Coordinates of C-alpha atoms in Angstrom, one line a residue:
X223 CA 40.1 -8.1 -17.2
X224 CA 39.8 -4.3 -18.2
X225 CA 40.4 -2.3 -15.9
X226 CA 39.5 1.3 -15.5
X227 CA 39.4 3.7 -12.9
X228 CA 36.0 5.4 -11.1
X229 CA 36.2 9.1 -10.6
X230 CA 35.1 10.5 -7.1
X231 CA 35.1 14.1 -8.4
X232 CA 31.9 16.0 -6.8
X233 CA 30.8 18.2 -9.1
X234 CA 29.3 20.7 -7.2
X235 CA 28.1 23.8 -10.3
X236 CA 26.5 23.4 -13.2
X237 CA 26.0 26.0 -15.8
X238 CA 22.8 27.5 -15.6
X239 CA 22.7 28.2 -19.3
X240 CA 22.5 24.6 -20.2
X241 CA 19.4 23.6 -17.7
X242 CA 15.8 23.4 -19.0
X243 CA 13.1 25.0 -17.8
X244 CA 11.9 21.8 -15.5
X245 CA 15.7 21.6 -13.8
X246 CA 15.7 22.8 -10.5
X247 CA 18.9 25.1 -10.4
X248 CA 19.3 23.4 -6.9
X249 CA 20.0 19.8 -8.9
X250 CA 23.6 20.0 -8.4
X251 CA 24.1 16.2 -9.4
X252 CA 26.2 15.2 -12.1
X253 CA 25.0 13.6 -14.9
X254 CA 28.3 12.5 -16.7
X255 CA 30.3 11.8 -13.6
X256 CA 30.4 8.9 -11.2
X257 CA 30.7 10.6 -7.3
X258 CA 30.0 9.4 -3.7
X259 CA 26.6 10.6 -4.2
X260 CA 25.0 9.0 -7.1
X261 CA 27.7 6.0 -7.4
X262 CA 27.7 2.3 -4.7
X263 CA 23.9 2.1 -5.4
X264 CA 23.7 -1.4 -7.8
X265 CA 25.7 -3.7 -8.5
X266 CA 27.2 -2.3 -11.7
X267 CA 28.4 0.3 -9.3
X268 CA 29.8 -2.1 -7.3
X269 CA 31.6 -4.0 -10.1
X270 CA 33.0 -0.6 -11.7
X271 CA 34.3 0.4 -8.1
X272 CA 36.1 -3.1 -7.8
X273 CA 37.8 -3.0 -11.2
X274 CA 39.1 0.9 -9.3
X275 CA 40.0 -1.7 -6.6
X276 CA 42.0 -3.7 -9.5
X277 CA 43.4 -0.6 -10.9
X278 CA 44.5 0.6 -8.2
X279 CA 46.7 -2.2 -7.3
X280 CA 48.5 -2.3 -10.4
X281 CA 48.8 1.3 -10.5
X282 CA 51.9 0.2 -7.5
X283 CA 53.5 -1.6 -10.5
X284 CA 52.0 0.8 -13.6
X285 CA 53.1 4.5 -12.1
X286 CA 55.5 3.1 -8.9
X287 CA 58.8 5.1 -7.7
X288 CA 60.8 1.9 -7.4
X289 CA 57.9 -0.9 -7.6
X290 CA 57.9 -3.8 -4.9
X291 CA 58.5 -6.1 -7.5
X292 CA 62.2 -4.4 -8.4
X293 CA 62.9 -3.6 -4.6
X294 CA 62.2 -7.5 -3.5
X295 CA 65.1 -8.2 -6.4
X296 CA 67.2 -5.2 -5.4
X297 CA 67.5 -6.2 -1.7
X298 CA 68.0 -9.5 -2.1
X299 CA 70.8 -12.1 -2.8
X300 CA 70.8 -12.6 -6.4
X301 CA 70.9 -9.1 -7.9
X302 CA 72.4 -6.3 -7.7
X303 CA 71.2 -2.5 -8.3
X304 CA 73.1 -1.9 -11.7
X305 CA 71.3 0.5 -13.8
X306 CA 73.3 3.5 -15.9
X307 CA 76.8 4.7 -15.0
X308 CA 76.0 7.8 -15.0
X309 CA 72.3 7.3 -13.3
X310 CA 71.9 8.2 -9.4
X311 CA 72.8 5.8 -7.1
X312 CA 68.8 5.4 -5.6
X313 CA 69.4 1.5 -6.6
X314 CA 72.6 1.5 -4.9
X315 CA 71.2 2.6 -1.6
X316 CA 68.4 0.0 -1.7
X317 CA 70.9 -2.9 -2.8
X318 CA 73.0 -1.5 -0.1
X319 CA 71.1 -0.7 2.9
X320 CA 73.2 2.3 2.5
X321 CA 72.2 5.9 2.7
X322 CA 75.2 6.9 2.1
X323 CA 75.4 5.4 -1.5
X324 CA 73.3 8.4 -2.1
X325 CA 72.5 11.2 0.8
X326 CA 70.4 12.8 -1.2
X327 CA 67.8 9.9 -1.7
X328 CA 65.5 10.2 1.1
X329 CA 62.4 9.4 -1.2
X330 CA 63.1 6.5 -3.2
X331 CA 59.9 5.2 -2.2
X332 CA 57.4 8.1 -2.2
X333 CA 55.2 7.8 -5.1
X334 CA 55.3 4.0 -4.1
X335 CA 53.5 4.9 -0.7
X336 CA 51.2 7.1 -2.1
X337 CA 50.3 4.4 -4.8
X338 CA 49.4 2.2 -2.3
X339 CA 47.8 4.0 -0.1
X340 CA 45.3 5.3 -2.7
X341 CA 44.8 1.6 -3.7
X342 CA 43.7 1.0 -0.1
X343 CA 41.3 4.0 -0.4
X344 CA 39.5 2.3 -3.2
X345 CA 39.0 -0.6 -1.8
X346 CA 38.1 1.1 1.9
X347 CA 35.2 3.5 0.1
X348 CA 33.7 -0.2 -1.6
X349 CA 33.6 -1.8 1.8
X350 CA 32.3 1.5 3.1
X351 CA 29.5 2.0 1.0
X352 CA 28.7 -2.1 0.3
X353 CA 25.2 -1.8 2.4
X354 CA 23.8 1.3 0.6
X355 CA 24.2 -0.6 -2.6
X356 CA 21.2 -2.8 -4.2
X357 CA 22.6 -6.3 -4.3
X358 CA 20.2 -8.7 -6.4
X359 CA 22.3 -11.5 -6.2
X360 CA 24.3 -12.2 -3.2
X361 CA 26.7 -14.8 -4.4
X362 CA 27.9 -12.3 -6.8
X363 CA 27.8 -10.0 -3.5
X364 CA 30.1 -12.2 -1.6
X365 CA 32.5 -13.0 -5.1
X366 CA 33.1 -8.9 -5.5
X367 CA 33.4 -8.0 -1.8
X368 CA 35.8 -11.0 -1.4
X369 CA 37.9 -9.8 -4.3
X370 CA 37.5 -6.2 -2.7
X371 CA 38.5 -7.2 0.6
X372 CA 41.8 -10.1 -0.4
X373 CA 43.0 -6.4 -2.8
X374 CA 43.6 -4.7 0.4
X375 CA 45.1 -7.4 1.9
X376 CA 47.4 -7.3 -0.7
X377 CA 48.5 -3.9 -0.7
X378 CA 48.9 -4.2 2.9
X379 CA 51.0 -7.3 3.1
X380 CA 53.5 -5.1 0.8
X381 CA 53.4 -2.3 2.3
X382 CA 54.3 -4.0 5.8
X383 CA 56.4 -6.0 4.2
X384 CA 58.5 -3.5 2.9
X385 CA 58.3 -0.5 5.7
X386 CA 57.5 -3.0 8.8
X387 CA 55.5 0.1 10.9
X388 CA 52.5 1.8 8.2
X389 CA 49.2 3.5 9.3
X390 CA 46.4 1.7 9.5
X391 CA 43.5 3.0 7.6
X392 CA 40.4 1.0 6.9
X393 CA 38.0 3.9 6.4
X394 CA 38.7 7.4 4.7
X395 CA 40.1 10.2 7.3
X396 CA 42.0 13.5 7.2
X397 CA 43.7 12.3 10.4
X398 CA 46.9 12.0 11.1
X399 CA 47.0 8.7 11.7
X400 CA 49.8 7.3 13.9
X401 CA 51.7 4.1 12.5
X402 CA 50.2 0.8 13.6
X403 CA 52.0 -2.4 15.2
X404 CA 52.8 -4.9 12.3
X405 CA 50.4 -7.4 14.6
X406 CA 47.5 -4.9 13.8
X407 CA 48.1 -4.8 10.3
X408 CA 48.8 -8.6 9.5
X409 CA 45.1 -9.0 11.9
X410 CA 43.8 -7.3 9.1
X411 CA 45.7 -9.2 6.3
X412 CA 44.1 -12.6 7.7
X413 CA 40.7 -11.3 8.8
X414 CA 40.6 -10.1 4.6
X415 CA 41.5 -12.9 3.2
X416 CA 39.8 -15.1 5.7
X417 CA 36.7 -13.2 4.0
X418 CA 37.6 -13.9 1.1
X419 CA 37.7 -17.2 1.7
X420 CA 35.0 -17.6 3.0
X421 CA 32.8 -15.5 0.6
X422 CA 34.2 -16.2 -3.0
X423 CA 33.0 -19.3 -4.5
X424 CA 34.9 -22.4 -5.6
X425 CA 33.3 -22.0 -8.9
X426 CA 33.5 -18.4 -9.4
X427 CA 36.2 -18.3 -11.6
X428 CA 37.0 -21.3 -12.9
X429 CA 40.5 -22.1 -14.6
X430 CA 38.9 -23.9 -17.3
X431 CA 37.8 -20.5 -18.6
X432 CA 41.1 -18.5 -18.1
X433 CA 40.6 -16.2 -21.1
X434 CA 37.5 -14.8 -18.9
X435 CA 38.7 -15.0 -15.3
X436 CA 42.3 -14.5 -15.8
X437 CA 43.4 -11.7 -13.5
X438 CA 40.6 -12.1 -11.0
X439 CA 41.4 -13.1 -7.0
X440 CA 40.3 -16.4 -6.2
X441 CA 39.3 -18.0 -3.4
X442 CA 42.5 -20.7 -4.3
X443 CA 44.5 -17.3 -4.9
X444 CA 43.5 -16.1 -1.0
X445 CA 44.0 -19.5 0.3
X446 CA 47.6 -19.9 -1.4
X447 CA 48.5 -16.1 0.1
X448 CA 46.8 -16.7 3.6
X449 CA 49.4 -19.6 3.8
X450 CA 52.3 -17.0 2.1
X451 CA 51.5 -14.6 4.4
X452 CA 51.3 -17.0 8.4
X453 CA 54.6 -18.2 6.8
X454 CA 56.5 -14.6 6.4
X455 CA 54.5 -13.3 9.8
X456 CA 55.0 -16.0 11.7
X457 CA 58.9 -16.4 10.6
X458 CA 59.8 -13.1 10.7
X459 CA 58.5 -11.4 13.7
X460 CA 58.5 -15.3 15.4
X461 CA 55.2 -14.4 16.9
X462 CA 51.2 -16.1 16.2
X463 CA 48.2 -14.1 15.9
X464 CA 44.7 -15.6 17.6
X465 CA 42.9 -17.9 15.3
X466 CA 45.6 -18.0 12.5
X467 CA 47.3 -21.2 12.7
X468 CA 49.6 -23.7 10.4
X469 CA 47.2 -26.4 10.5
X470 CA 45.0 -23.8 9.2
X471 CA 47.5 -22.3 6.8
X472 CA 48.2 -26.4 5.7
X473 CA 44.4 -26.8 5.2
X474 CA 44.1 -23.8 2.8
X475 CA 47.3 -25.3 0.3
X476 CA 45.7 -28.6 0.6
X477 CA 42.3 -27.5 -0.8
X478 CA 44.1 -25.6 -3.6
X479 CA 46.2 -28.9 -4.8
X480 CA 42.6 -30.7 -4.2
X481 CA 41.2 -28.8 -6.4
X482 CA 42.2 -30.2 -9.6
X483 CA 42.0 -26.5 -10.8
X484 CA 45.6 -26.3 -10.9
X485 CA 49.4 -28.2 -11.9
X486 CA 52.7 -28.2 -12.9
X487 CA 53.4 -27.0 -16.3
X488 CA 55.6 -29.6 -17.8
X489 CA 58.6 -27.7 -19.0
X490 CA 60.0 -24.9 -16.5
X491 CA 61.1 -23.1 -19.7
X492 CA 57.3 -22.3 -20.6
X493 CA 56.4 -20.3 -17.8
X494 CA 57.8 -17.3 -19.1
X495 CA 58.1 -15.5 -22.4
X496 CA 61.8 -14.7 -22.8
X497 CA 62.4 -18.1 -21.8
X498 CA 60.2 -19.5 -24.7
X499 CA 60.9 -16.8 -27.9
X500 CA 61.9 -17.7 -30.9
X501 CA 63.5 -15.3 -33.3
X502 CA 60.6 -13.7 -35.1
X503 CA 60.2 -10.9 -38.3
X504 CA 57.4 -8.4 -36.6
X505 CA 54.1 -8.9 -36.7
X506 CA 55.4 -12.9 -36.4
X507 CA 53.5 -13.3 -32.6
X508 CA 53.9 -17.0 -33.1
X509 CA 57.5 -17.3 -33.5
X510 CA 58.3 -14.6 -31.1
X511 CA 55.9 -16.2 -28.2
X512 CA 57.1 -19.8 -29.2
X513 CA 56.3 -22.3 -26.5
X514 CA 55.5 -20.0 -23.8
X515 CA 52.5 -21.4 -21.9
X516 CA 50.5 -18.1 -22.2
X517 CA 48.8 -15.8 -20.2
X518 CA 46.4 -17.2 -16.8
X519 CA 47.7 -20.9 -17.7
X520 CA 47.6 -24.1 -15.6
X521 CA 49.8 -23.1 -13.3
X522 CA 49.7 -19.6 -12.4
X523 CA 46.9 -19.0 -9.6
X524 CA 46.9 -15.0 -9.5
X525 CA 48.7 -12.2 -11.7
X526 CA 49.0 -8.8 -11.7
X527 CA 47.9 -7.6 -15.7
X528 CA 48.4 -5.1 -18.0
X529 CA 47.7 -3.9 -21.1
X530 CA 50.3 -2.1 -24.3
X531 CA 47.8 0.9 -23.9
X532 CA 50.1 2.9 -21.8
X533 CA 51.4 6.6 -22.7
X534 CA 52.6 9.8 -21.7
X535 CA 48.8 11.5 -20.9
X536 CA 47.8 10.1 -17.6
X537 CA 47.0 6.0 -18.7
X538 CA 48.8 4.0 -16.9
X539 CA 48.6 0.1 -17.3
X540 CA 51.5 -1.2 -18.4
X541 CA 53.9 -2.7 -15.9
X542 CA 56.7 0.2 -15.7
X543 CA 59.0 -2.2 -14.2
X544 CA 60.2 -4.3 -16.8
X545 CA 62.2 -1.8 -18.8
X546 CA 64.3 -1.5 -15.9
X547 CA 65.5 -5.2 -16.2
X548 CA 66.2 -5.0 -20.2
X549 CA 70.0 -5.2 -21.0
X550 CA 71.4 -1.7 -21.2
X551 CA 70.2 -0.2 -24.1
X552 CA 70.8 -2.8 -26.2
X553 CA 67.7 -5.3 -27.8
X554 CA 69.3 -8.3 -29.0
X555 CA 66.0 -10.7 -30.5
X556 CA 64.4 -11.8 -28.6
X557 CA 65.2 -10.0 -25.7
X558 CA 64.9 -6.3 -25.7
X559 CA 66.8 -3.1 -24.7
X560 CA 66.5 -1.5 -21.1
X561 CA 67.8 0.6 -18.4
X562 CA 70.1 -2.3 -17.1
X563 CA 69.0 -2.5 -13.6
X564 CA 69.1 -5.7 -11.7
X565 CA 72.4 -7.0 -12.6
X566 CA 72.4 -10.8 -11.4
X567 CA 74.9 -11.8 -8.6
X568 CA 77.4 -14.2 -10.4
X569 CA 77.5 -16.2 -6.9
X570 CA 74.2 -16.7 -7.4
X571 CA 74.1 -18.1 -10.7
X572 CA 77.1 -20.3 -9.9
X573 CA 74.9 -21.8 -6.7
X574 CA 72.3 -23.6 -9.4
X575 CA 73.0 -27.7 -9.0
X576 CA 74.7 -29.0 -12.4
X577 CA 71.5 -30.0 -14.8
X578 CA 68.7 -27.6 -12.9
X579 CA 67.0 -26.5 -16.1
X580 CA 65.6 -23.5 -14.7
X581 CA 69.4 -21.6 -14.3
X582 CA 69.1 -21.5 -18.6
X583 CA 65.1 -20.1 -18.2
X584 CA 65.8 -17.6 -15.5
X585 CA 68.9 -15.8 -16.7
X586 CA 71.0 -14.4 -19.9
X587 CA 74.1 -15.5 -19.8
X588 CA 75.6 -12.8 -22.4
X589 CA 78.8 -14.4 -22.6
X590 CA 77.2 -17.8 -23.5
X591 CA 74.9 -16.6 -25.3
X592 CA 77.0 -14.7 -27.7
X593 CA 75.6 -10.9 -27.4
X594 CA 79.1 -9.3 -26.6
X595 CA 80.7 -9.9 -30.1
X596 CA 79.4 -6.2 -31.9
X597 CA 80.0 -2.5 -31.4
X598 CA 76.7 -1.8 -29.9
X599 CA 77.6 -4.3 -27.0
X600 CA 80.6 -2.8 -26.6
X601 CA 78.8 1.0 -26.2
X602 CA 76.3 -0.5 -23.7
X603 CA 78.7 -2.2 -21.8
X604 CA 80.4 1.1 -21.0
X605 CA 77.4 2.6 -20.0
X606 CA 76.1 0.0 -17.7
X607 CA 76.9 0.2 -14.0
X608 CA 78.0 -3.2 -11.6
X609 CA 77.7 -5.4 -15.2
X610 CA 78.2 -8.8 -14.5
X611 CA 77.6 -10.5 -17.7
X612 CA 74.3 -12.2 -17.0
X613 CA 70.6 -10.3 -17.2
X614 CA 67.6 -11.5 -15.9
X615 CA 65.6 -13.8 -18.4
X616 CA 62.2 -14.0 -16.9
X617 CA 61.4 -10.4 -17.2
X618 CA 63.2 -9.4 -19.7
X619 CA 61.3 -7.5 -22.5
X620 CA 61.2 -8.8 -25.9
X621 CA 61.9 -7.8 -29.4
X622 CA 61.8 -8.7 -33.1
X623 CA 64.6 -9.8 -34.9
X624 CA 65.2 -6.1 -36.3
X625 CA 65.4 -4.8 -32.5
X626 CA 61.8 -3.2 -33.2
X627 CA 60.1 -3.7 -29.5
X628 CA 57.6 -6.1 -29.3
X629 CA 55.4 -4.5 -27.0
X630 CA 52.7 -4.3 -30.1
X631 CA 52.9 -7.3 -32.8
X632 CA 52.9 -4.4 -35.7
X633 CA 56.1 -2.8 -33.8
X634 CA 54.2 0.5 -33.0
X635 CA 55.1 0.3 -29.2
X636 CA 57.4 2.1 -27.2
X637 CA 59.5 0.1 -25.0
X638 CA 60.1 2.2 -22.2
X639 CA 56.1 2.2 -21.3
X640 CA 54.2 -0.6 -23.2
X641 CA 55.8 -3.9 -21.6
X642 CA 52.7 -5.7 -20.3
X643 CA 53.6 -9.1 -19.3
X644 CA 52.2 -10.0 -16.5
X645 CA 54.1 -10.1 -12.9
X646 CA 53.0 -13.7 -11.3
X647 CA 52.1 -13.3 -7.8
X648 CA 51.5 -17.0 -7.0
X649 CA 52.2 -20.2 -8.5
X650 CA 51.1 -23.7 -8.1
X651 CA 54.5 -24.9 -7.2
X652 CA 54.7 -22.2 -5.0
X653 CA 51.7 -24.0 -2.9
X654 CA 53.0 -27.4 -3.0
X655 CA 56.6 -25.9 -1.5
X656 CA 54.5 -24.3 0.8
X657 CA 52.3 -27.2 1.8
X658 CA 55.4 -29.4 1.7
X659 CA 57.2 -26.9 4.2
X660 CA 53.8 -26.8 6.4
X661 CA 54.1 -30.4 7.0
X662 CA 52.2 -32.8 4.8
X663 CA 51.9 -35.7 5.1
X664 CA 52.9 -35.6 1.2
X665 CA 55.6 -33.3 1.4
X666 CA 58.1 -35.7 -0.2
X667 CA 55.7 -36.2 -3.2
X668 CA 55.5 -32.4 -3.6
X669 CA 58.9 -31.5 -3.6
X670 CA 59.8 -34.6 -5.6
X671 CA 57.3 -33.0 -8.8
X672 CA 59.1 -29.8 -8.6
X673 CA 62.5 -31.3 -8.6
X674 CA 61.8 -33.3 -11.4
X675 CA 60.3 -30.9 -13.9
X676 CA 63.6 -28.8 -13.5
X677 CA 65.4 -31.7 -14.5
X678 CA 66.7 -33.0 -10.8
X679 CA 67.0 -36.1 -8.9
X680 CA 64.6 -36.7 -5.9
X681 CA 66.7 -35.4 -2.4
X682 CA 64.6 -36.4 1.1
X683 CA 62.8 -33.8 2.5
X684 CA 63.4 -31.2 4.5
X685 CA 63.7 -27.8 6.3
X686 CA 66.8 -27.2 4.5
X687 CA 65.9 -28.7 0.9
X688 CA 62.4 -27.2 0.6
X689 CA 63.9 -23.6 1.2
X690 CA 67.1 -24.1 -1.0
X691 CA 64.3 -25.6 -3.5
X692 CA 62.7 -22.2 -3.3
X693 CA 65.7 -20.6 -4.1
X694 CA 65.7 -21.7 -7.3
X695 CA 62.3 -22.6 -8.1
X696 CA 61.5 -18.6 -7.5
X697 CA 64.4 -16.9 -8.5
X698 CA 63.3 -13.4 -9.0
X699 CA 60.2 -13.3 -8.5
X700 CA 60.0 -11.1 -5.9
X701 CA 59.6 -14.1 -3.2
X702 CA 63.3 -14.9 -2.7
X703 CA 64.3 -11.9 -0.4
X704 CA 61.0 -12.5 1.7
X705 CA 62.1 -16.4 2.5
X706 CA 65.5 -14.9 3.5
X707 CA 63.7 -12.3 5.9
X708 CA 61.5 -15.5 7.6
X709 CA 64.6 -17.0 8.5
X710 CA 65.6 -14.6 10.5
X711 CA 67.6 -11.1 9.7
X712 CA 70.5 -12.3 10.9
X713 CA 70.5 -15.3 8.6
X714 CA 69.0 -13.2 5.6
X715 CA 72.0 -10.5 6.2
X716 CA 74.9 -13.2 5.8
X717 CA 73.4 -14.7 3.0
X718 CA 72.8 -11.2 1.3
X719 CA 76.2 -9.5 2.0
X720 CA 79.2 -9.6 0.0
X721 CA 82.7 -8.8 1.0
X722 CA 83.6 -7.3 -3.0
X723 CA 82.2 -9.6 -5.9
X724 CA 84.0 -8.0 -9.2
X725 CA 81.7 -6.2 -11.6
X726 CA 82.4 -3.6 -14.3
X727 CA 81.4 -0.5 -14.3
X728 CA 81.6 2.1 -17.2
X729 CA 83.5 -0.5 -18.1
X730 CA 86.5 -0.5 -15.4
X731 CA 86.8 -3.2 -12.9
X732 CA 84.3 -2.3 -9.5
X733 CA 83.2 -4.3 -6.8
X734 CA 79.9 -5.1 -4.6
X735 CA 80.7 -4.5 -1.0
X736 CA 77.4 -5.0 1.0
X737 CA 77.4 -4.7 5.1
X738 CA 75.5 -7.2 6.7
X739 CA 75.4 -5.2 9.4
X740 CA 74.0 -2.2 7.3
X741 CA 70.9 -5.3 7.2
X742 CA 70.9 -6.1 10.3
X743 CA 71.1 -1.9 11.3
X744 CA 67.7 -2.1 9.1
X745 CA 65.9 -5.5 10.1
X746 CA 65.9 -5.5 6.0
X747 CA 63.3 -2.9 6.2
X748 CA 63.2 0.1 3.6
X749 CA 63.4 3.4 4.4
X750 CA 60.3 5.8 5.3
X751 CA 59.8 8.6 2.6
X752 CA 61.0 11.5 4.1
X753 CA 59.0 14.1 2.7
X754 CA 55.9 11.5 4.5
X755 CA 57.5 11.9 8.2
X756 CA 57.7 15.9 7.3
X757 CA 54.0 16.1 6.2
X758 CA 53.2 14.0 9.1
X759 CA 54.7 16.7 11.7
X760 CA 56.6 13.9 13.1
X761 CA 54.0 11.5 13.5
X762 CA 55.4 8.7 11.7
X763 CA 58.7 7.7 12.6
X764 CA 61.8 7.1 10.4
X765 CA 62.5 2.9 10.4
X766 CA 65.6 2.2 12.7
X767 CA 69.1 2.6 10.7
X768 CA 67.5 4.8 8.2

């Protein structure tokens, strides 16, 4: 889908010099720009303001501070902050729930709030203005505003995700507005998707015609994060919201496996790019892709896009994120060079069962793999901070077989701000785990089909087997840390901290120390931007431990 953004500039003076004789000099109305005043009036109005809805939801991912994406990875179990050695120790404080990793980092998260919150403001001012606008079709009325309304829900189920206690805003205001209960916040969550549920078609984007629709929210794409959502809400804070049930939740992943819109891709391998690449000259798309599955394919039921378009003068599309999680400055075909954050935990990799194909597609093991045996290696390896000899493979940029970054097939693009593979949101296996974990009467069946397409022996189902099945099956993808979180803080802090796992850094032995209590201190919340409490003259309140 392109996306673009709307401008909300009123222009307010015109030169009088360029007005003919018939303008009134009081027709202050632009004529090249799109403003509250002349804009929401038909439905092309209406789509352009929902692709600013689109935009501005991967604007959290194209221009973030620290991007959920990385931070759901950084807190979790199975990575650890890494980066430069000489870099500031922002990632250290997150993997750390330590402050004192870095005192000086009170705003790791600013320009992530901000991006959010102007993201919400896109999609408040459609909702706002969706009566003045002519609608002449009102399928394609409900289709938009349900996409409109499941975006904010979105951004929202981040945002309280990450920071637990955020404003509420649902309409545009200078106020300053007071941070709301989480209950408030996830009422809205359900009450938007719920609508767009209820208002997007079956039909409206159908998977048959991925090239088209790929990108767009679906109603299977609400239903799958309704369920997502009751499961983290209902786990975390142990509490229910009126009307938002799990026979309801149940009901939602049923109609999405029903559907027939959606299933397993057969090899685990093919779901991501890394995973799939071949060694390839540049230009050689075929080889380099090999048998990744592609873009919007069988399987995936919502991603965030992007596009290679994204450079240093204000365009920003690409997903910023990934250069973070390429191998320290170092491209070795096909994966290409990075900033080295996100080392992975070596406990972690060592927890995969004996034949689980996925441990080979979701990390580099470096050692295995035969990267360290050249001088470059040896230069990045000094540089890199907490190295642990194995990278994430599912995100990991790619290159050509000269090191040339792949970001364009010609090997014009820059990798530090052209990556553009997409970030999955929700996957189909994700929604038979889910369904499987809500009780169906087919649970066995569900987890049975993921266990054999990584390569695994049927085990009976279970509480216990469907999350350690998620472990695994989701290994980061930014879903991990949140299952942890739903099983309770306590639980998600022992799992999480480490009493001193050897790593290298600068290339001298280090260790990863990390408190559970520092979690626990938190409730695995992140920390408040500072400078947003100041602005706020002590309206919003710091998170506890922070």
């Amino acid at each position: 889908m392109n996306i673009s953004t709307i401008s909300k500039t009123l222009l307010v003076l015109l030169s009088f010099g360029m007005m003919s004789c018939t303008d009134s000099y009081l027709d202050v109305e632009s004529k090249t720009e799109s403003n509250t005043s002349n804009f929401y009036k038909t439905q092309n109005d209406a789509y352009r303001a929902l692709i600013g809805c689109y935009d501005g939801w991967r604007q959290t991912s194209s221009n973030p501070g620290f991007a959920f994406y990385v931070a759901s990875e950084v807190m979790g179990a199975e990575c650890f902050g890494g980066v430069g050695n000489t870099d500031g120790r922002g990632y250290q404080v997150v993997d750390r729930f330590d402050i004192a990793q870095s005192s000086s980092d009170l705003n790791l998260f600013e320009a992530d709030w901000a991006r959010y919150y102007e993201g919400i403001y896109r999609c408040n001012e459609l909702i706002k203005y969706e009566e003045q606008i002519e609608w002449k079709n009102e399928t394609l009325r409900g289709t938009y505003m349900g996409e409109c309304h499941a975006l904010r829900a979105i951004l929202y189920f981040d945002l309280v995700r990450m920071f637990g206690n955020v404003p509420l805003l649902t309409v545009a205001t200078e106020d300053n507005v007071p941070q709301a209960t989480p209950a408030e916040v996830y009422q809205l969550i359900f009450d938007d998707l719920q609508y767009a549920i209820d208002n997007i078609p079956a039909g409206a984007y159908p998977k048959a015609d991925a090239a088209n629709n790929d990108g767009h929210v679906t109603k299977y794409a609400a239903e799958a994060l309704y369920a997502r959502a009751y499961l983290f809400y209902t786990g975390y804070y142990g509490a229910n919201i009126d009307g938002v049930t799990k026979e309801k939740a149940l009901a939602y992943c049923e109609d999405v496996i029903n559907s027939g819109e959606y299933e397993l891709v057969s090899e685990y391998k093919n779901l991501w790019p890394a995973a799939s690449a071949g060694i390839a000259e540049v230009g050689d798309a075929e080889t380099l892709l090999g048998t990744y599955a592609g873009d919007g394919n069988s399987e995936t039921i919502l991603a965030m896009k992007f596009t290679n378009t994204q450079d240093y003068n204000g365009n920003n599309d690409s997903n910023r994120w990934q250069v973070m999680l390429g191998m320290r400055n170092l491209p070795v075909a096909p994966y290409g060079r990075g900033w080295g954050a996100l080392t992975v935990n070596p406990q972690f990799v060592n927890q995969f069962e004996a034949g689980d194909l996925r441990k080979k597609a979701s990390i580099i093991d470096i050692v295995n793999e035969g990267i360290t045996k050249n001088d470059a290696f040896d230069a990045s390896y000094k540089d890199q901070r907490e190295y642990t000899g194995y990278v994430i493979k599912k995100y990991s940029p790619l290159c050509f077989a000269d090191g040339t970054s792949a970001t364009k097939m010609d090997g014009s693009g820059g990798f530090q701000e052209q990556n553009h593979q997409d970030w999955v949101i929700m996957r189909y296996a994700d929604v038979l785990l889910m369904a499987a974990e809500l009780g169906s009467s087919k649970a066995q069946t569900y987890l049975d089909k993921v266990r054999a397409r990584a390569g695994l022996q049927p085990v009976a189902v279970s509480q216990t087997a469907i999350m350690k099945e998620r472990k695994f099956e989701f290994a980061f993808e930014a879903i991990n840390y949140w299952d942890l979180l739903r099983q309770g803080v306590d639980y998600a802090a022992q799992q999480i901290a480490t009493s001193g796992i050897d790593v290298m850094s600068g290339g001298n032995a280090d260790k990863v120390v990390i408190s559970a209590e520092n979690i626990k201190a938190k409730k695995g919340l992140c920390q408040i931007p500072q400078n947003q409490i100041i602005l706020s003259n002590g309206v919003l309140k710091q998170n506890a431990g922070w």
